[in-house]
Amino acid sequence: MKLSSKNRLMPMHQDLFPEDTLFCRIARTVCRAGVLPRKELYEAWEMARRVRRRFRGGRVVDLACGHGLLAQILLILDQTSPSGLAVDTRIPKSAEALFAAMTETWPFLKDRIGFEARDMGEIELIPEDLVVSAHACGCLTDIILTRAVAARTRVAVLPCCHDLETCDTGGLTPWMPPDLAVDAVRALKLRAAGYDIYTAAIPSAITPKNRLLMGEPGASGCP
């Protein structure tokens, strides 16, 4: 099974992750739930590791969260974060099975992560938050960045589905591929908003949409 496989990890796949590492413990737990594509496990893990190298603590707010695995892994990696909130307009029913499996392995998650089926615009953010999103489609990534900047929170996004009708290429397409132009403009807009930005990439074997953009308000706190 490829890292990029969209096939679900099932209980019979637990033997693929035999090591006594944190990743393998998470992977075996995901397998027991039997609801998550292999690709989503690796995306969440690789993004969470890179985000936690840069940002510690704070409430984790996972917007366009899907199953909410990213928020759960971020809390496992840094238990100084007091809580997590996973938000999507529709939380898949299978998220319950995944969360049940995760809380069986890490009981502390049960009282520290909440799920809300709401529009992300209704969620109040505070400067201490860490706003994250993995593969929010098209302009949803821009909305998330705009909300984070308005609240002056730290933010990390792994964009996907670059819709050229709604996303800004900044006139850079003669120099670079359109999707790269969109993400470059996003990074420059964060800089213009007074943010320090950090760029990284998760392995392309998991997804070709692998550019990770992170930012935090600069020392001056203003543009």
mmCIF file of C-alpha atoms in Angstrom:
data_model
loop_
_atom_site.group_PDB
_atom_site.id
_atom_site.type_symbol
_atom_site.label_atom_id
_atom_site.label_comp_id
_atom_site.label_asym_id
_atom_site.label_seq_id
_atom_site.Cartn_x
_atom_site.Cartn_y
_atom_site.Cartn_z
ATOM 1 C CA MET A 1 0.000 0.000 0.000
ATOM 2 C CA LYS A 2 1.501 3.325 -1.090
ATOM 3 C CA LEU A 3 1.843 6.229 1.338
ATOM 4 C CA SER A 4 -0.520 8.163 -0.941
ATOM 5 C CA SER A 5 -3.144 5.401 -0.943
ATOM 6 C CA LYS A 6 -6.721 6.492 -0.351
ATOM 7 C CA ASN A 7 -7.647 2.976 0.765
ATOM 8 C CA ARG A 8 -8.759 2.754 4.361
ATOM 9 C CA LEU A 9 -6.455 1.372 6.998
ATOM 10 C CA MET A 10 -8.213 -1.575 8.632
ATOM 11 C CA PRO A 11 -7.535 -3.714 11.729
ATOM 12 C CA MET A 12 -5.743 -6.287 9.561
ATOM 13 C CA HIS A 13 -3.158 -3.628 8.653
ATOM 14 C CA GLN A 14 -1.851 -3.211 12.209
ATOM 15 C CA ASP A 15 1.009 -5.612 11.472
ATOM 16 C CA LEU A 16 2.361 -3.068 8.972
ATOM 17 C CA PHE A 17 3.319 -0.863 11.945
ATOM 18 C CA PRO A 18 5.127 -3.185 14.396
ATOM 19 C CA GLU A 19 7.628 -0.779 15.952
ATOM 20 C CA ASP A 20 7.220 0.680 19.425
ATOM 21 C CA THR A 21 7.350 4.272 18.153
ATOM 22 C CA LEU A 22 4.793 7.003 18.637
ATOM 23 C CA PHE A 23 3.952 6.995 14.948
ATOM 24 C CA CYS A 24 3.361 3.243 14.912
ATOM 25 C CA ARG A 25 1.165 3.479 18.018
ATOM 26 C CA ILE A 26 -0.919 6.140 16.297
ATOM 27 C CA ALA A 27 -1.005 4.111 13.076
ATOM 28 C CA ARG A 28 -2.156 0.933 14.864
ATOM 29 C CA THR A 29 -4.865 2.941 16.605
ATOM 30 C CA VAL A 30 -6.019 4.349 13.265
ATOM 31 C CA CYS A 31 -6.085 0.813 11.871
ATOM 32 C CA ARG A 32 -8.302 -0.370 14.722
ATOM 33 C CA ALA A 33 -10.789 2.389 13.909
ATOM 34 C CA GLY A 34 -10.948 1.209 10.290
ATOM 35 C CA VAL A 35 -12.195 4.497 8.852
ATOM 36 C CA LEU A 36 -9.208 6.570 7.701
ATOM 37 C CA PRO A 37 -7.343 6.478 4.375
ATOM 38 C CA ARG A 38 -3.634 5.756 4.719
ATOM 39 C CA LYS A 39 -2.848 9.068 2.987
ATOM 40 C CA GLU A 40 -4.640 11.090 5.689
ATOM 41 C CA LEU A 41 -2.682 9.392 8.454
ATOM 42 C CA TYR A 42 0.644 10.309 6.887
ATOM 43 C CA GLU A 43 -0.456 13.848 5.998
ATOM 44 C CA ALA A 44 -1.561 14.554 9.556
ATOM 45 C CA TRP A 45 1.544 13.004 11.120
ATOM 46 C CA GLU A 46 4.063 14.720 8.866
ATOM 47 C CA MET A 47 2.344 18.089 9.173
ATOM 48 C CA ALA A 48 1.950 17.824 12.952
ATOM 49 C CA ARG A 49 5.620 16.976 13.478
ATOM 50 C CA ARG A 50 6.772 19.998 11.515
ATOM 51 C CA VAL A 51 4.297 22.337 13.172
ATOM 52 C CA ARG A 52 5.328 21.222 16.665
ATOM 53 C CA ARG A 53 8.986 21.822 15.881
ATOM 54 C CA ARG A 54 8.022 25.457 15.387
ATOM 55 C CA PHE A 55 5.002 26.113 17.641
ATOM 56 C CA ARG A 56 4.317 24.849 21.158
ATOM 57 C CA GLY A 57 1.352 25.284 23.487
ATOM 58 C CA GLY A 58 -1.892 27.139 22.908
ATOM 59 C CA ARG A 59 -5.346 25.881 22.046
ATOM 60 C CA VAL A 60 -5.236 23.968 18.774
ATOM 61 C CA VAL A 61 -7.987 25.022 16.357
ATOM 62 C CA ASP A 62 -8.224 22.643 13.393
ATOM 63 C CA LEU A 63 -10.355 24.303 10.705
ATOM 64 C CA ALA A 64 -11.837 22.280 7.826
ATOM 65 C CA CYS A 65 -10.785 19.409 10.054
ATOM 66 C CA GLY A 66 -12.347 16.369 8.367
ATOM 67 C CA HIS A 67 -11.782 13.540 10.867
ATOM 68 C CA GLY A 68 -9.854 15.834 13.223
ATOM 69 C CA LEU A 69 -6.769 13.625 13.374
ATOM 70 C CA LEU A 70 -4.392 16.571 12.956
ATOM 71 C CA ALA A 71 -5.659 18.233 16.135
ATOM 72 C CA GLN A 72 -5.392 14.968 18.046
ATOM 73 C CA ILE A 73 -1.813 14.313 16.978
ATOM 74 C CA LEU A 74 -0.816 17.897 17.795
ATOM 75 C CA LEU A 75 -2.086 17.431 21.356
ATOM 76 C CA ILE A 76 -0.312 14.099 21.670
ATOM 77 C CA LEU A 77 2.964 15.671 20.530
ATOM 78 C CA ASP A 78 2.654 18.614 22.926
ATOM 79 C CA GLN A 79 0.471 18.093 25.960
ATOM 80 C CA THR A 80 1.110 21.653 27.149
ATOM 81 C CA SER A 81 -1.676 22.647 24.748
ATOM 82 C CA PRO A 82 -4.700 22.862 27.044
ATOM 83 C CA SER A 83 -7.309 21.866 24.477
ATOM 84 C CA GLY A 84 -8.160 21.342 20.843
ATOM 85 C CA LEU A 85 -11.151 22.244 18.709
ATOM 86 C CA ALA A 86 -11.906 20.466 15.434
ATOM 87 C CA VAL A 87 -14.282 22.414 13.184
ATOM 88 C CA ASP A 88 -15.914 21.589 9.872
ATOM 89 C CA THR A 89 -19.243 22.381 8.263
ATOM 90 C CA ARG A 90 -19.940 18.661 8.412
ATOM 91 C CA ILE A 91 -18.118 16.257 10.709
ATOM 92 C CA PRO A 92 -18.131 12.775 9.137
ATOM 93 C CA LYS A 93 -19.821 10.099 11.233
ATOM 94 C CA SER A 94 -16.665 8.032 10.931
ATOM 95 C CA ALA A 95 -14.855 10.699 12.975
ATOM 96 C CA GLU A 96 -16.600 9.301 16.058
ATOM 97 C CA ALA A 97 -15.060 5.860 15.518
ATOM 98 C CA LEU A 98 -11.615 7.350 15.011
ATOM 99 C CA PHE A 99 -11.897 9.547 18.097
ATOM 100 C CA ALA A 100 -13.115 6.600 20.176
ATOM 101 C CA ALA A 101 -10.084 4.560 19.140
ATOM 102 C CA MET A 102 -7.712 7.447 19.821
ATOM 103 C CA THR A 103 -9.157 8.156 23.261
ATOM 104 C CA GLU A 104 -8.889 4.474 24.141
ATOM 105 C CA THR A 105 -5.138 4.733 23.562
ATOM 106 C CA TRP A 106 -4.752 8.309 24.860
ATOM 107 C CA PRO A 107 -7.573 8.842 27.410
ATOM 108 C CA PHE A 108 -6.567 12.447 28.103
ATOM 109 C CA LEU A 109 -7.823 13.445 24.642
ATOM 110 C CA LYS A 110 -11.433 12.750 25.600
ATOM 111 C CA ASP A 111 -11.779 15.812 27.798
ATOM 112 C CA ARG A 112 -9.481 18.081 25.796
ATOM 113 C CA ILE A 113 -10.755 17.938 22.211
ATOM 114 C CA GLY A 114 -14.168 19.053 21.009
ATOM 115 C CA PHE A 115 -15.793 18.738 17.592
ATOM 116 C CA GLU A 116 -18.099 21.391 16.179
ATOM 117 C CA ALA A 117 -20.078 21.182 12.934
ATOM 118 C CA ARG A 118 -20.143 24.921 12.247
ATOM 119 C CA ASP A 119 -19.021 27.498 9.749
ATOM 120 C CA MET A 120 -15.437 28.440 10.583
ATOM 121 C CA GLY A 121 -16.442 32.105 10.541
ATOM 122 C CA GLU A 122 -18.477 31.490 13.692
ATOM 123 C CA ILE A 123 -15.476 30.315 15.706
ATOM 124 C CA GLU A 124 -13.955 32.944 17.980
ATOM 125 C CA LEU A 125 -10.174 32.939 17.859
ATOM 126 C CA ILE A 126 -7.766 34.460 20.376
ATOM 127 C CA PRO A 127 -4.085 35.370 19.923
ATOM 128 C CA GLU A 128 -2.883 32.396 21.990
ATOM 129 C CA ASP A 129 -4.491 29.906 19.585
ATOM 130 C CA LEU A 130 -2.667 27.753 17.074
ATOM 131 C CA VAL A 131 -4.801 27.610 13.919
ATOM 132 C CA VAL A 132 -4.100 24.692 11.595
ATOM 133 C CA SER A 133 -5.609 23.170 8.488
ATOM 134 C CA ALA A 134 -4.558 20.269 6.263
ATOM 135 C CA HIS A 135 -5.812 20.422 2.687
ATOM 136 C CA ALA A 136 -8.581 22.981 3.017
ATOM 137 C CA CYS A 137 -9.699 23.115 -0.590
ATOM 138 C CA GLY A 138 -9.146 26.158 -2.788
ATOM 139 C CA CYS A 139 -9.997 29.503 -1.277
ATOM 140 C CA LEU A 140 -10.823 27.901 2.109
ATOM 141 C CA THR A 141 -7.110 28.106 2.841
ATOM 142 C CA ASP A 142 -7.220 31.860 2.159
ATOM 143 C CA ILE A 143 -10.210 32.272 4.469
ATOM 144 C CA ILE A 144 -8.346 30.429 7.221
ATOM 145 C CA LEU A 145 -5.272 32.617 6.777
ATOM 146 C CA THR A 146 -7.434 35.756 6.834
ATOM 147 C CA ARG A 147 -9.136 34.664 10.045
ATOM 148 C CA ALA A 148 -5.827 33.826 11.700
ATOM 149 C CA VAL A 149 -4.314 37.182 10.762
ATOM 150 C CA ALA A 150 -7.376 39.059 12.032
ATOM 151 C CA ALA A 151 -7.002 37.366 15.415
ATOM 152 C CA ARG A 152 -3.154 37.547 15.339
ATOM 153 C CA THR A 153 -2.837 33.812 15.980
ATOM 154 C CA ARG A 154 -0.110 31.446 14.909
ATOM 155 C CA VAL A 155 -1.138 29.542 11.806
ATOM 156 C CA ALA A 156 -0.079 26.536 9.737
ATOM 157 C CA VAL A 157 -1.715 25.423 6.497
ATOM 158 C CA LEU A 158 -1.089 22.662 3.973
ATOM 159 C CA PRO A 159 -2.989 23.994 0.927
ATOM 160 C CA CYS A 160 -4.577 21.938 -1.826
ATOM 161 C CA CYS A 161 -6.898 22.229 -4.843
ATOM 162 C CA HIS A 162 -5.624 25.616 -6.016
ATOM 163 C CA ASP A 163 -8.711 27.037 -7.731
ATOM 164 C CA LEU A 164 -7.323 29.634 -10.122
ATOM 165 C CA GLU A 165 -10.720 31.311 -10.437
ATOM 166 C CA THR A 166 -10.824 32.161 -6.732
ATOM 167 C CA CYS A 167 -7.159 32.081 -5.648
ATOM 168 C CA ASP A 168 -4.705 34.920 -6.277
ATOM 169 C CA THR A 169 -1.668 34.092 -8.446
ATOM 170 C CA GLY A 170 -0.285 37.625 -8.110
ATOM 171 C CA GLY A 171 0.610 37.723 -11.790
ATOM 172 C CA LEU A 172 3.457 35.264 -11.140
ATOM 173 C CA THR A 173 2.379 32.518 -13.540
ATOM 174 C CA PRO A 174 4.882 33.467 -16.271
ATOM 175 C CA TRP A 175 7.614 32.604 -13.754
ATOM 176 C CA MET A 176 6.222 29.577 -11.922
ATOM 177 C CA PRO A 177 3.416 26.995 -11.979
ATOM 178 C CA PRO A 178 0.023 28.465 -11.002
ATOM 179 C CA ASP A 179 -0.342 26.458 -7.794
ATOM 180 C CA LEU A 180 3.105 27.553 -6.615
ATOM 181 C CA ALA A 181 2.230 31.154 -7.494
ATOM 182 C CA VAL A 182 -0.890 30.959 -5.316
ATOM 183 C CA ASP A 183 1.088 29.686 -2.326
ATOM 184 C CA ALA A 184 3.863 32.249 -2.873
ATOM 185 C CA VAL A 185 1.269 35.035 -2.791
ATOM 186 C CA ARG A 186 -0.162 33.581 0.423
ATOM 187 C CA ALA A 187 3.266 33.651 2.035
ATOM 188 C CA LEU A 188 3.880 37.233 0.894
ATOM 189 C CA LYS A 189 0.503 38.341 2.230
ATOM 190 C CA LEU A 190 1.376 36.876 5.625
ATOM 191 C CA ARG A 191 4.675 38.787 5.552
ATOM 192 C CA ALA A 192 2.849 41.971 4.608
ATOM 193 C CA ALA A 193 0.520 41.450 7.585
ATOM 194 C CA GLY A 194 3.497 41.575 9.957
ATOM 195 C CA TYR A 195 4.020 37.825 10.252
ATOM 196 C CA ASP A 196 7.249 35.898 10.409
ATOM 197 C CA ILE A 197 6.805 33.047 7.963
ATOM 198 C CA TYR A 198 8.328 29.584 7.814
ATOM 199 C CA THR A 199 8.075 27.201 4.899
ATOM 200 C CA ALA A 200 8.501 23.441 4.783
ATOM 201 C CA ALA A 201 7.285 20.447 2.810
ATOM 202 C CA ILE A 202 6.005 17.032 3.734
ATOM 203 C CA PRO A 203 7.188 14.088 1.588
ATOM 204 C CA SER A 204 5.877 14.245 -1.963
ATOM 205 C CA ALA A 205 5.320 10.472 -1.877
ATOM 206 C CA ILE A 206 2.332 11.209 0.360
ATOM 207 C CA THR A 207 0.883 14.021 -1.729
ATOM 208 C CA PRO A 208 2.121 16.371 -4.454
ATOM 209 C CA LYS A 209 0.234 19.127 -2.581
ATOM 210 C CA ASN A 210 2.904 19.094 0.075
ATOM 211 C CA ARG A 211 3.851 22.735 0.735
ATOM 212 C CA LEU A 212 3.495 23.705 4.391
ATOM 213 C CA LEU A 213 3.180 27.403 5.237
ATOM 214 C CA MET A 214 3.525 28.509 8.845
ATOM 215 C CA GLY A 215 3.436 31.960 10.366
ATOM 216 C CA GLU A 216 3.348 33.860 13.625
ATOM 217 C CA PRO A 217 2.956 37.551 14.405
ATOM 218 C CA GLY A 218 6.338 39.293 14.288
ATOM 219 C CA ALA A 219 8.004 40.887 17.302
ATOM 220 C CA SER A 220 6.379 44.240 16.615
ATOM 221 C CA GLY A 221 2.944 42.602 16.639
ATOM 222 C CA CYS A 222 1.721 44.744 13.737
ATOM 223 C CA PRO A 223 2.210 45.085 9.962
#
